[in-house]
Amino acid sequence: MRCNLAVVKLGGSAITDKSSPETVRWDVLESLSAQVASYLKAGGRLALVHGGGSFGHYIVSRLLSERGRLGPSEVSEVQREMLLLGITVVNSLLSHGVPVSLHAAHSMCVGERSCELTPMLRDLAAGLTPLTYGDAVLTERGGVVVSGDTIASMLASEAKADCLIYVSDVDGVIGPEGKVLRVVSPRDEIADITKRGVDVTGSMKGKIAEAASAKVANTRIVRWDSLLRALNGEEVGTRVVP
Ligand SMILES: Nc1ncnc2c1ncn2[C@@H]1O[C@H](COP(=O)(O)OP(=O)(O)OP(=O)(O)O)[C@@H](O)[C@H]1O
Ligand SMILES: [Mg+2]
């Protein structure tokens, strides 16, 4: 069935080149913005989250290796880096006519899994397309990373979305036989095909666990060029079940 209310995570693996710092994949971002615009034009509603890609993941890894921990200045640097990518995503969506409203996750979250997402829900109800992203926040334990995968899962449950779509650069989850799985659960064995590049939030295994924890009927991991098909209810990519 076609999605009525969707939460879509625009994976950093799709919108950036994770093997090269601060590199946007402009063609992919443009395609995703166009697909989001088509879905809205057909009457769909959605909220968006984007990942860190070669902005967030790269700077967190660099700061951790250089300075050992994330203190106040490091958290600030990560926040700035993610805001830069956030503005880039806003520009692309706006140019396709999507009424996007950007919410910094660090203004809503106080820990890895503790976010107050009401500002986004309010904008969604008002007819905007709220967007947030994976981010860093300063806690009593120092700086921590809030994963975009986690926020997307929490947001989908809270918004009572009927679809939760994780967009990435792979056709779906690759199983032990090397083929895309039609369905996956967190207990299933999967292939390890991690590419060159940095990742600080658990890559595919973490994504499956977050996706599976959402209370959403239709949860999928799809490649970026299949987003609209997934939103139209087609069985593309890999379905995630608890
Ligand atoms: N079994 C698997 N099936 C599919 N992809 C896998 C698998 N094992 C590892 N991966 C890796 O997981 C990556 C997707 O996770 P990753 O966290 O890098 O992307 P993302 O969440 O879109 O990016 P970001 O975290 O920046 O938002 C794929 O690019 C692939 O390299
Ligand atoms: Mg990821």
PDB file of C-alpha atoms and ligand atoms in Angstrom:
ATOM      1  CA  MET A   1       0.000   0.000   0.000  1.00  0.00           C
ATOM      2  CA  ARG A   2       1.051   3.538  -0.763  1.00  0.00           C
ATOM      3  CA  CYS A   3       2.499   5.445   2.197  1.00  0.00           C
ATOM      4  CA  ASN A   4       0.295   8.107   3.748  1.00  0.00           C
ATOM      5  CA  LEU A   5       2.696   9.435   6.320  1.00  0.00           C
ATOM      6  CA  ALA A   6       6.340   8.475   5.928  1.00  0.00           C
ATOM      7  CA  VAL A   7       9.568   9.110   7.762  1.00  0.00           C
ATOM      8  CA  VAL A   8      12.508   8.942   5.369  1.00  0.00           C
ATOM      9  CA  LYS A   9      16.130   8.795   6.437  1.00  0.00           C
ATOM     10  CA  LEU A  10      18.376  10.131   3.681  1.00  0.00           C
ATOM     11  CA  GLY A  11      21.484   8.071   4.339  1.00  0.00           C
ATOM     12  CA  GLY A  12      24.864   9.725   4.370  1.00  0.00           C
ATOM     13  CA  SER A  13      26.016   6.804   2.212  1.00  0.00           C
ATOM     14  CA  ALA A  14      23.661   8.068  -0.518  1.00  0.00           C
ATOM     15  CA  ILE A  15      23.879  11.865  -0.295  1.00  0.00           C
ATOM     16  CA  THR A  16      27.648  11.983   0.304  1.00  0.00           C
ATOM     17  CA  ASP A  17      30.739  10.049  -0.721  1.00  0.00           C
ATOM     18  CA  LYS A  18      31.813   8.499   2.574  1.00  0.00           C
ATOM     19  CA  SER A  19      35.320   7.776   1.265  1.00  0.00           C
ATOM     20  CA  SER A  20      36.045  11.484   0.780  1.00  0.00           C
ATOM     21  CA  PRO A  21      35.627  14.222   3.447  1.00  0.00           C
ATOM     22  CA  GLU A  22      32.910  16.858   2.914  1.00  0.00           C
ATOM     23  CA  THR A  23      31.869  15.479  -0.460  1.00  0.00           C
ATOM     24  CA  VAL A  24      28.227  15.807  -1.500  1.00  0.00           C
ATOM     25  CA  ARG A  25      26.840  13.485  -4.199  1.00  0.00           C
ATOM     26  CA  TRP A  26      24.891  16.244  -5.934  1.00  0.00           C
ATOM     27  CA  ASP A  27      23.215  13.989  -8.496  1.00  0.00           C
ATOM     28  CA  VAL A  28      21.862  11.711  -5.766  1.00  0.00           C
ATOM     29  CA  LEU A  29      20.684  14.619  -3.616  1.00  0.00           C
ATOM     30  CA  GLU A  30      18.895  16.173  -6.605  1.00  0.00           C
ATOM     31  CA  SER A  31      17.220  12.865  -7.456  1.00  0.00           C
ATOM     32  CA  LEU A  32      16.077  12.363  -3.847  1.00  0.00           C
ATOM     33  CA  SER A  33      14.663  15.900  -3.650  1.00  0.00           C
ATOM     34  CA  ALA A  34      12.751  15.322  -6.900  1.00  0.00           C
ATOM     35  CA  GLN A  35      11.342  12.020  -5.592  1.00  0.00           C
ATOM     36  CA  VAL A  36      10.277  13.677  -2.317  1.00  0.00           C
ATOM     37  CA  ALA A  37       8.597  16.486  -4.292  1.00  0.00           C
ATOM     38  CA  SER A  38       6.654  13.960  -6.456  1.00  0.00           C
ATOM     39  CA  TYR A  39       5.450  12.100  -3.378  1.00  0.00           C
ATOM     40  CA  LEU A  40       4.225  15.349  -1.769  1.00  0.00           C
ATOM     41  CA  LYS A  41       2.535  16.436  -4.998  1.00  0.00           C
ATOM     42  CA  ALA A  42       0.596  13.169  -5.028  1.00  0.00           C
ATOM     43  CA  GLY A  43      -0.730  13.962  -1.540  1.00  0.00           C
ATOM     44  CA  GLY A  44       1.778  12.120   0.658  1.00  0.00           C
ATOM     45  CA  ARG A  45       3.107  13.566   3.906  1.00  0.00           C
ATOM     46  CA  LEU A  46       6.568  13.055   5.321  1.00  0.00           C
ATOM     47  CA  ALA A  47       9.280  14.014   7.763  1.00  0.00           C
ATOM     48  CA  LEU A  48      12.957  13.702   6.884  1.00  0.00           C
ATOM     49  CA  VAL A  49      16.187  12.857   8.673  1.00  0.00           C
ATOM     50  CA  HIS A  50      19.602  12.850   7.029  1.00  0.00           C
ATOM     51  CA  GLY A  51      22.778  11.106   8.057  1.00  0.00           C
ATOM     52  CA  GLY A  52      26.297  12.309   8.675  1.00  0.00           C
ATOM     53  CA  GLY A  53      28.060  10.791   5.693  1.00  0.00           C
ATOM     54  CA  SER A  54      31.436  12.248   4.893  1.00  0.00           C
ATOM     55  CA  PHE A  55      30.584  15.312   7.019  1.00  0.00           C
ATOM     56  CA  GLY A  56      29.534  13.976  10.451  1.00  0.00           C
ATOM     57  CA  HIS A  57      31.211  10.552  10.485  1.00  0.00           C
ATOM     58  CA  TYR A  58      34.447  11.925   9.135  1.00  0.00           C
ATOM     59  CA  ILE A  59      34.807  14.799  11.596  1.00  0.00           C
ATOM     60  CA  VAL A  60      33.856  12.667  14.617  1.00  0.00           C
ATOM     61  CA  SER A  61      36.484  10.037  13.705  1.00  0.00           C
ATOM     62  CA  ARG A  62      39.117  12.696  13.079  1.00  0.00           C
ATOM     63  CA  LEU A  63      38.449  14.516  16.361  1.00  0.00           C
ATOM     64  CA  LEU A  64      38.378  11.266  18.350  1.00  0.00           C
ATOM     65  CA  SER A  65      41.710  10.143  16.908  1.00  0.00           C
ATOM     66  CA  GLU A  66      43.359  13.555  17.342  1.00  0.00           C
ATOM     67  CA  ARG A  67      41.961  14.501  20.764  1.00  0.00           C
ATOM     68  CA  GLY A  68      40.685  11.237  22.257  1.00  0.00           C
ATOM     69  CA  ARG A  69      37.273  12.524  23.261  1.00  0.00           C
ATOM     70  CA  LEU A  70      34.487  14.889  22.335  1.00  0.00           C
ATOM     71  CA  GLY A  71      34.528  17.909  24.654  1.00  0.00           C
ATOM     72  CA  PRO A  72      32.675  21.206  24.232  1.00  0.00           C
ATOM     73  CA  SER A  73      34.784  22.520  21.304  1.00  0.00           C
ATOM     74  CA  GLU A  74      34.637  19.181  19.506  1.00  0.00           C
ATOM     75  CA  VAL A  75      30.855  18.947  19.925  1.00  0.00           C
ATOM     76  CA  SER A  76      30.570  22.463  18.553  1.00  0.00           C
ATOM     77  CA  GLU A  77      32.716  21.549  15.530  1.00  0.00           C
ATOM     78  CA  VAL A  78      30.599  18.465  14.786  1.00  0.00           C
ATOM     79  CA  GLN A  79      27.401  20.520  15.128  1.00  0.00           C
ATOM     80  CA  ARG A  80      28.744  23.090  12.670  1.00  0.00           C
ATOM     81  CA  GLU A  81      29.716  20.399  10.173  1.00  0.00           C
ATOM     82  CA  MET A  82      26.259  18.823  10.307  1.00  0.00           C
ATOM     83  CA  LEU A  83      24.581  22.203   9.975  1.00  0.00           C
ATOM     84  CA  LEU A  84      26.577  22.742   6.757  1.00  0.00           C
ATOM     85  CA  LEU A  85      25.280  19.476   5.305  1.00  0.00           C
ATOM     86  CA  GLY A  86      21.804  20.305   6.625  1.00  0.00           C
ATOM     87  CA  ILE A  87      21.729  23.620   4.754  1.00  0.00           C
ATOM     88  CA  THR A  88      22.876  21.841   1.598  1.00  0.00           C
ATOM     89  CA  VAL A  89      19.959  19.399   1.892  1.00  0.00           C
ATOM     90  CA  VAL A  90      17.543  22.298   2.579  1.00  0.00           C
ATOM     91  CA  ASN A  91      18.754  24.143  -0.542  1.00  0.00           C
ATOM     92  CA  SER A  92      18.176  21.114  -2.718  1.00  0.00           C
ATOM     93  CA  LEU A  93      14.711  20.347  -1.295  1.00  0.00           C
ATOM     94  CA  LEU A  94      13.610  23.984  -1.545  1.00  0.00           C
ATOM     95  CA  SER A  95      14.725  24.206  -5.165  1.00  0.00           C
ATOM     96  CA  HIS A  96      12.296  21.345  -5.866  1.00  0.00           C
ATOM     97  CA  GLY A  97       9.466  23.158  -4.077  1.00  0.00           C
ATOM     98  CA  VAL A  98       9.525  21.085  -0.874  1.00  0.00           C
ATOM     99  CA  PRO A  99       8.427  23.297   2.091  1.00  0.00           C
ATOM    100  CA  VAL A 100      11.216  22.063   4.327  1.00  0.00           C
ATOM    101  CA  SER A 101      11.814  23.286   7.891  1.00  0.00           C
ATOM    102  CA  LEU A 102      15.168  22.429   9.430  1.00  0.00           C
ATOM    103  CA  HIS A 103      15.447  21.385  13.096  1.00  0.00           C
ATOM    104  CA  ALA A 104      18.910  20.884  14.566  1.00  0.00           C
ATOM    105  CA  ALA A 105      18.889  17.585  16.462  1.00  0.00           C
ATOM    106  CA  HIS A 106      21.133  19.107  19.134  1.00  0.00           C
ATOM    107  CA  SER A 107      18.265  21.487  20.019  1.00  0.00           C
ATOM    108  CA  MET A 108      15.906  18.530  20.537  1.00  0.00           C
ATOM    109  CA  CYS A 109      18.130  15.762  21.939  1.00  0.00           C
ATOM    110  CA  VAL A 110      19.887  15.488  25.304  1.00  0.00           C
ATOM    111  CA  GLY A 111      21.428  12.049  24.791  1.00  0.00           C
ATOM    112  CA  GLU A 112      21.825   9.204  22.289  1.00  0.00           C
ATOM    113  CA  ARG A 113      18.190   8.103  22.574  1.00  0.00           C
ATOM    114  CA  SER A 114      16.556  10.983  24.324  1.00  0.00           C
ATOM    115  CA  CYS A 115      14.961  13.551  22.018  1.00  0.00           C
ATOM    116  CA  GLU A 116      11.956  15.828  22.317  1.00  0.00           C
ATOM    117  CA  LEU A 117      10.629  15.759  18.764  1.00  0.00           C
ATOM    118  CA  THR A 118       7.460  17.841  19.309  1.00  0.00           C
ATOM    119  CA  PRO A 119       8.749  20.807  17.222  1.00  0.00           C
ATOM    120  CA  MET A 120       8.991  18.512  14.188  1.00  0.00           C
ATOM    121  CA  LEU A 121       5.569  16.946  14.808  1.00  0.00           C
ATOM    122  CA  ARG A 122       4.068  20.427  15.086  1.00  0.00           C
ATOM    123  CA  ASP A 123       5.579  21.496  11.741  1.00  0.00           C
ATOM    124  CA  LEU A 124       4.415  18.268  10.115  1.00  0.00           C
ATOM    125  CA  ALA A 125       0.838  18.877  11.317  1.00  0.00           C
ATOM    126  CA  ALA A 126       1.060  22.457  10.011  1.00  0.00           C
ATOM    127  CA  GLY A 127       1.897  21.256   6.488  1.00  0.00           C
ATOM    128  CA  LEU A 128       5.656  21.697   6.462  1.00  0.00           C
ATOM    129  CA  THR A 129       8.207  18.979   5.743  1.00  0.00           C
ATOM    130  CA  PRO A 130      10.357  18.883   8.878  1.00  0.00           C
ATOM    131  CA  LEU A 131      13.982  17.820   8.479  1.00  0.00           C
ATOM    132  CA  THR A 132      16.576  16.931  11.106  1.00  0.00           C
ATOM    133  CA  TYR A 133      19.881  15.021  11.072  1.00  0.00           C
ATOM    134  CA  GLY A 134      22.311  12.917  13.052  1.00  0.00           C
ATOM    135  CA  ASP A 135      24.218  15.236  15.383  1.00  0.00           C
ATOM    136  CA  ALA A 136      26.404  15.586  18.474  1.00  0.00           C
ATOM    137  CA  VAL A 137      25.259  16.792  21.902  1.00  0.00           C
ATOM    138  CA  LEU A 138      27.153  17.604  25.065  1.00  0.00           C
ATOM    139  CA  THR A 139      26.078  15.528  28.077  1.00  0.00           C
ATOM    140  CA  GLU A 140      27.454  15.069  31.631  1.00  0.00           C
ATOM    141  CA  ARG A 141      29.508  12.190  30.146  1.00  0.00           C
ATOM    142  CA  GLY A 142      30.949  14.483  27.460  1.00  0.00           C
ATOM    143  CA  GLY A 143      29.974  14.695  23.809  1.00  0.00           C
ATOM    144  CA  VAL A 144      27.892  11.895  22.326  1.00  0.00           C
ATOM    145  CA  VAL A 145      26.697  11.179  18.824  1.00  0.00           C
ATOM    146  CA  VAL A 146      22.967  10.971  18.168  1.00  0.00           C
ATOM    147  CA  SER A 147      22.454   8.693  15.185  1.00  0.00           C
ATOM    148  CA  GLY A 148      20.139   9.756  12.369  1.00  0.00           C
ATOM    149  CA  ASP A 149      18.962   6.117  12.168  1.00  0.00           C
ATOM    150  CA  THR A 150      17.839   6.323  15.819  1.00  0.00           C
ATOM    151  CA  ILE A 151      16.069   9.667  15.370  1.00  0.00           C
ATOM    152  CA  ALA A 152      14.263   8.371  12.272  1.00  0.00           C
ATOM    153  CA  SER A 153      13.003   5.332  14.187  1.00  0.00           C
ATOM    154  CA  MET A 154      11.838   7.415  17.180  1.00  0.00           C
ATOM    155  CA  LEU A 155      10.226  10.012  14.910  1.00  0.00           C
ATOM    156  CA  ALA A 156       8.345   7.369  12.915  1.00  0.00           C
ATOM    157  CA  SER A 157       6.930   5.800  16.085  1.00  0.00           C
ATOM    158  CA  GLU A 158       5.964   9.166  17.578  1.00  0.00           C
ATOM    159  CA  ALA A 159       4.418  10.503  14.372  1.00  0.00           C
ATOM    160  CA  LYS A 160       2.521   7.182  13.950  1.00  0.00           C
ATOM    161  CA  ALA A 161       3.932   6.946  10.446  1.00  0.00           C
ATOM    162  CA  ASP A 162       2.824   4.050   8.268  1.00  0.00           C
ATOM    163  CA  CYS A 163       6.190   3.893   6.477  1.00  0.00           C
ATOM    164  CA  LEU A 164       9.803   4.223   7.579  1.00  0.00           C
ATOM    165  CA  ILE A 165      12.249   4.208   4.691  1.00  0.00           C
ATOM    166  CA  TYR A 166      16.033   4.166   5.092  1.00  0.00           C
ATOM    167  CA  VAL A 167      17.677   5.310   1.873  1.00  0.00           C
ATOM    168  CA  SER A 168      21.259   4.170   1.295  1.00  0.00           C
ATOM    169  CA  ASP A 169      23.756   3.431  -1.465  1.00  0.00           C
ATOM    170  CA  VAL A 170      23.027  -0.324  -1.523  1.00  0.00           C
ATOM    171  CA  ASP A 171      20.062  -2.165  -3.103  1.00  0.00           C
ATOM    172  CA  GLY A 172      19.085  -3.470   0.307  1.00  0.00           C
ATOM    173  CA  VAL A 173      20.606  -5.671   2.991  1.00  0.00           C
ATOM    174  CA  ILE A 174      22.974  -8.258   1.524  1.00  0.00           C
ATOM    175  CA  GLY A 175      22.596 -11.705   3.068  1.00  0.00           C
ATOM    176  CA  PRO A 176      25.305 -14.329   3.714  1.00  0.00           C
ATOM    177  CA  GLU A 177      24.803 -15.686   0.163  1.00  0.00           C
ATOM    178  CA  GLY A 178      25.680 -12.308  -1.330  1.00  0.00           C
ATOM    179  CA  LYS A 179      22.130 -11.546  -2.499  1.00  0.00           C
ATOM    180  CA  VAL A 180      19.725  -8.785  -1.400  1.00  0.00           C
ATOM    181  CA  LEU A 181      17.406 -10.133   1.318  1.00  0.00           C
ATOM    182  CA  ARG A 182      13.667  -9.543   0.824  1.00  0.00           C
ATOM    183  CA  VAL A 183      13.144  -9.467   4.596  1.00  0.00           C
ATOM    184  CA  VAL A 184      15.567  -9.105   7.502  1.00  0.00           C
ATOM    185  CA  SER A 185      15.295  -9.081  11.288  1.00  0.00           C
ATOM    186  CA  PRO A 186      18.028  -8.071  13.780  1.00  0.00           C
ATOM    187  CA  ARG A 187      18.689 -11.756  14.582  1.00  0.00           C
ATOM    188  CA  ASP A 188      19.516 -12.666  10.964  1.00  0.00           C
ATOM    189  CA  GLU A 189      23.041 -13.148   9.760  1.00  0.00           C
ATOM    190  CA  ILE A 190      24.074 -10.653   7.079  1.00  0.00           C
ATOM    191  CA  ALA A 191      27.146 -10.235   4.883  1.00  0.00           C
ATOM    192  CA  ASP A 192      29.814  -7.752   5.913  1.00  0.00           C
ATOM    193  CA  ILE A 193      30.426  -5.602   2.871  1.00  0.00           C
ATOM    194  CA  THR A 194      31.546  -2.428   4.669  1.00  0.00           C
ATOM    195  CA  LYS A 195      33.360  -0.189   2.219  1.00  0.00           C
ATOM    196  CA  ARG A 196      36.292   2.090   2.697  1.00  0.00           C
ATOM    197  CA  GLY A 197      35.355   5.166   4.715  1.00  0.00           C
ATOM    198  CA  VAL A 198      34.448   6.016   8.271  1.00  0.00           C
ATOM    199  CA  ASP A 199      31.369   5.198  10.299  1.00  0.00           C
ATOM    200  CA  VAL A 200      30.655   5.944  13.936  1.00  0.00           C
ATOM    201  CA  THR A 201      27.046   4.772  14.315  1.00  0.00           C
ATOM    202  CA  GLY A 202      26.965   1.051  13.648  1.00  0.00           C
ATOM    203  CA  SER A 203      26.568   0.926   9.851  1.00  0.00           C
ATOM    204  CA  MET A 204      24.130  -1.713   8.529  1.00  0.00           C
ATOM    205  CA  LYS A 205      23.773  -3.834  11.703  1.00  0.00           C
ATOM    206  CA  GLY A 206      22.910  -0.748  13.761  1.00  0.00           C
ATOM    207  CA  LYS A 207      20.497   0.444  11.095  1.00  0.00           C
ATOM    208  CA  ILE A 208      18.606  -2.878  11.102  1.00  0.00           C
ATOM    209  CA  ALA A 209      18.320  -2.788  14.911  1.00  0.00           C
ATOM    210  CA  GLU A 210      16.999   0.794  14.883  1.00  0.00           C
ATOM    211  CA  ALA A 211      14.638   0.127  11.975  1.00  0.00           C
ATOM    212  CA  ALA A 212      13.247  -2.984  13.664  1.00  0.00           C
ATOM    213  CA  SER A 213      12.532  -1.150  16.920  1.00  0.00           C
ATOM    214  CA  ALA A 214      10.110   1.301  15.272  1.00  0.00           C
ATOM    215  CA  LYS A 215       6.398   0.669  15.596  1.00  0.00           C
ATOM    216  CA  VAL A 216       5.736   1.080  11.886  1.00  0.00           C
ATOM    217  CA  ALA A 217       3.910  -1.256   9.481  1.00  0.00           C
ATOM    218  CA  ASN A 218       6.205  -0.831   6.474  1.00  0.00           C
ATOM    219  CA  THR A 219       9.905  -0.405   7.236  1.00  0.00           C
ATOM    220  CA  ARG A 220      12.458  -0.744   4.424  1.00  0.00           C
ATOM    221  CA  ILE A 221      16.068  -0.200   3.483  1.00  0.00           C
ATOM    222  CA  VAL A 222      16.297   0.847  -0.176  1.00  0.00           C
ATOM    223  CA  ARG A 223      18.723   2.320  -2.656  1.00  0.00           C
ATOM    224  CA  TRP A 224      18.370   6.034  -3.345  1.00  0.00           C
ATOM    225  CA  ASP A 225      16.896   5.616  -6.807  1.00  0.00           C
ATOM    226  CA  SER A 226      14.043   3.488  -5.415  1.00  0.00           C
ATOM    227  CA  LEU A 227      12.714   5.934  -2.821  1.00  0.00           C
ATOM    228  CA  LEU A 228       9.579   6.924  -4.747  1.00  0.00           C
ATOM    229  CA  ARG A 229       8.764   3.291  -5.550  1.00  0.00           C
ATOM    230  CA  ALA A 230       9.069   2.453  -1.843  1.00  0.00           C
ATOM    231  CA  LEU A 231       6.791   5.393  -0.960  1.00  0.00           C
ATOM    232  CA  ASN A 232       4.300   4.139  -3.554  1.00  0.00           C
ATOM    233  CA  GLY A 233       4.151   0.851  -1.697  1.00  0.00           C
ATOM    234  CA  GLU A 234       6.297  -1.276  -3.998  1.00  0.00           C
ATOM    235  CA  GLU A 235       8.293  -4.102  -2.436  1.00  0.00           C
ATOM    236  CA  VAL A 236      11.729  -2.718  -3.248  1.00  0.00           C
ATOM    237  CA  GLY A 237      14.893  -3.222  -1.212  1.00  0.00           C
ATOM    238  CA  THR A 238      14.758  -5.103   2.079  1.00  0.00           C
ATOM    239  CA  ARG A 239      11.818  -5.092   4.464  1.00  0.00           C
ATOM    240  CA  VAL A 240      12.859  -4.917   8.138  1.00  0.00           C
ATOM    241  CA  VAL A 241      10.793  -6.813  10.702  1.00  0.00           C
ATOM    242  CA  PRO A 242      11.282  -7.064  14.511  1.00  0.00           C
TER     243      PRO A 242
HETATM  244  N1  LIG B   1      25.087  -6.896   4.681  1.00  0.00           N
HETATM  245  C1  LIG B   1      25.136  -5.637   4.222  1.00  0.00           C
HETATM  246  N2  LIG B   1      24.229  -5.232   3.315  1.00  0.00           N
HETATM  247  C2  LIG B   1      24.262  -3.963   2.832  1.00  0.00           C
HETATM  248  N3  LIG B   1      25.180  -3.031   3.221  1.00  0.00           N
HETATM  249  C3  LIG B   1      26.102  -3.383   4.145  1.00  0.00           C
HETATM  250  C4  LIG B   1      26.128  -4.697   4.683  1.00  0.00           C
HETATM  251  N4  LIG B   1      27.168  -4.770   5.567  1.00  0.00           N
HETATM  252  C5  LIG B   1      27.749  -3.577   5.571  1.00  0.00           C
HETATM  253  N5  LIG B   1      27.123  -2.720   4.728  1.00  0.00           N
HETATM  254  C6  LIG B   1      27.524  -1.338   4.515  1.00  0.00           C
HETATM  255  O1  LIG B   1      26.567  -0.512   5.121  1.00  0.00           O
HETATM  256  C7  LIG B   1      26.574   0.716   4.402  1.00  0.00           C
HETATM  257  C8  LIG B   1      25.350   1.500   4.773  1.00  0.00           C
HETATM  258  O2  LIG B   1      25.485   1.917   6.127  1.00  0.00           O
HETATM  259  P1  LIG B   1      26.066   3.349   6.429  1.00  0.00           P
HETATM  260  O3  LIG B   1      25.914   3.646   7.873  1.00  0.00           O
HETATM  261  O4  LIG B   1      27.431   3.493   5.822  1.00  0.00           O
HETATM  262  O5  LIG B   1      25.105   4.225   5.528  1.00  0.00           O
HETATM  263  P2  LIG B   1      24.116   5.382   5.946  1.00  0.00           P
HETATM  264  O6  LIG B   1      23.454   5.070   7.228  1.00  0.00           O
HETATM  265  O7  LIG B   1      23.317   5.618   4.736  1.00  0.00           O
HETATM  266  O8  LIG B   1      25.114   6.606   6.152  1.00  0.00           O
HETATM  267  P3  LIG B   1      25.092   7.626   7.414  1.00  0.00           P
HETATM  268  O9  LIG B   1      25.363   6.786   8.617  1.00  0.00           O
HETATM  269  O10 LIG B   1      26.180   8.567   7.088  1.00  0.00           O
HETATM  270  O11 LIG B   1      23.730   8.211   7.379  1.00  0.00           O
HETATM  271  C9  LIG B   1      26.640   0.278   2.971  1.00  0.00           C
HETATM  272  O12 LIG B   1      27.186   1.287   2.176  1.00  0.00           O
HETATM  273  C10 LIG B   1      27.563  -0.934   3.038  1.00  0.00           C
HETATM  274  O13 LIG B   1      28.880  -0.568   2.749  1.00  0.00           O
HETATM  275 MG    MG B   2      24.747   4.883   9.025  1.00  0.00          MG
END
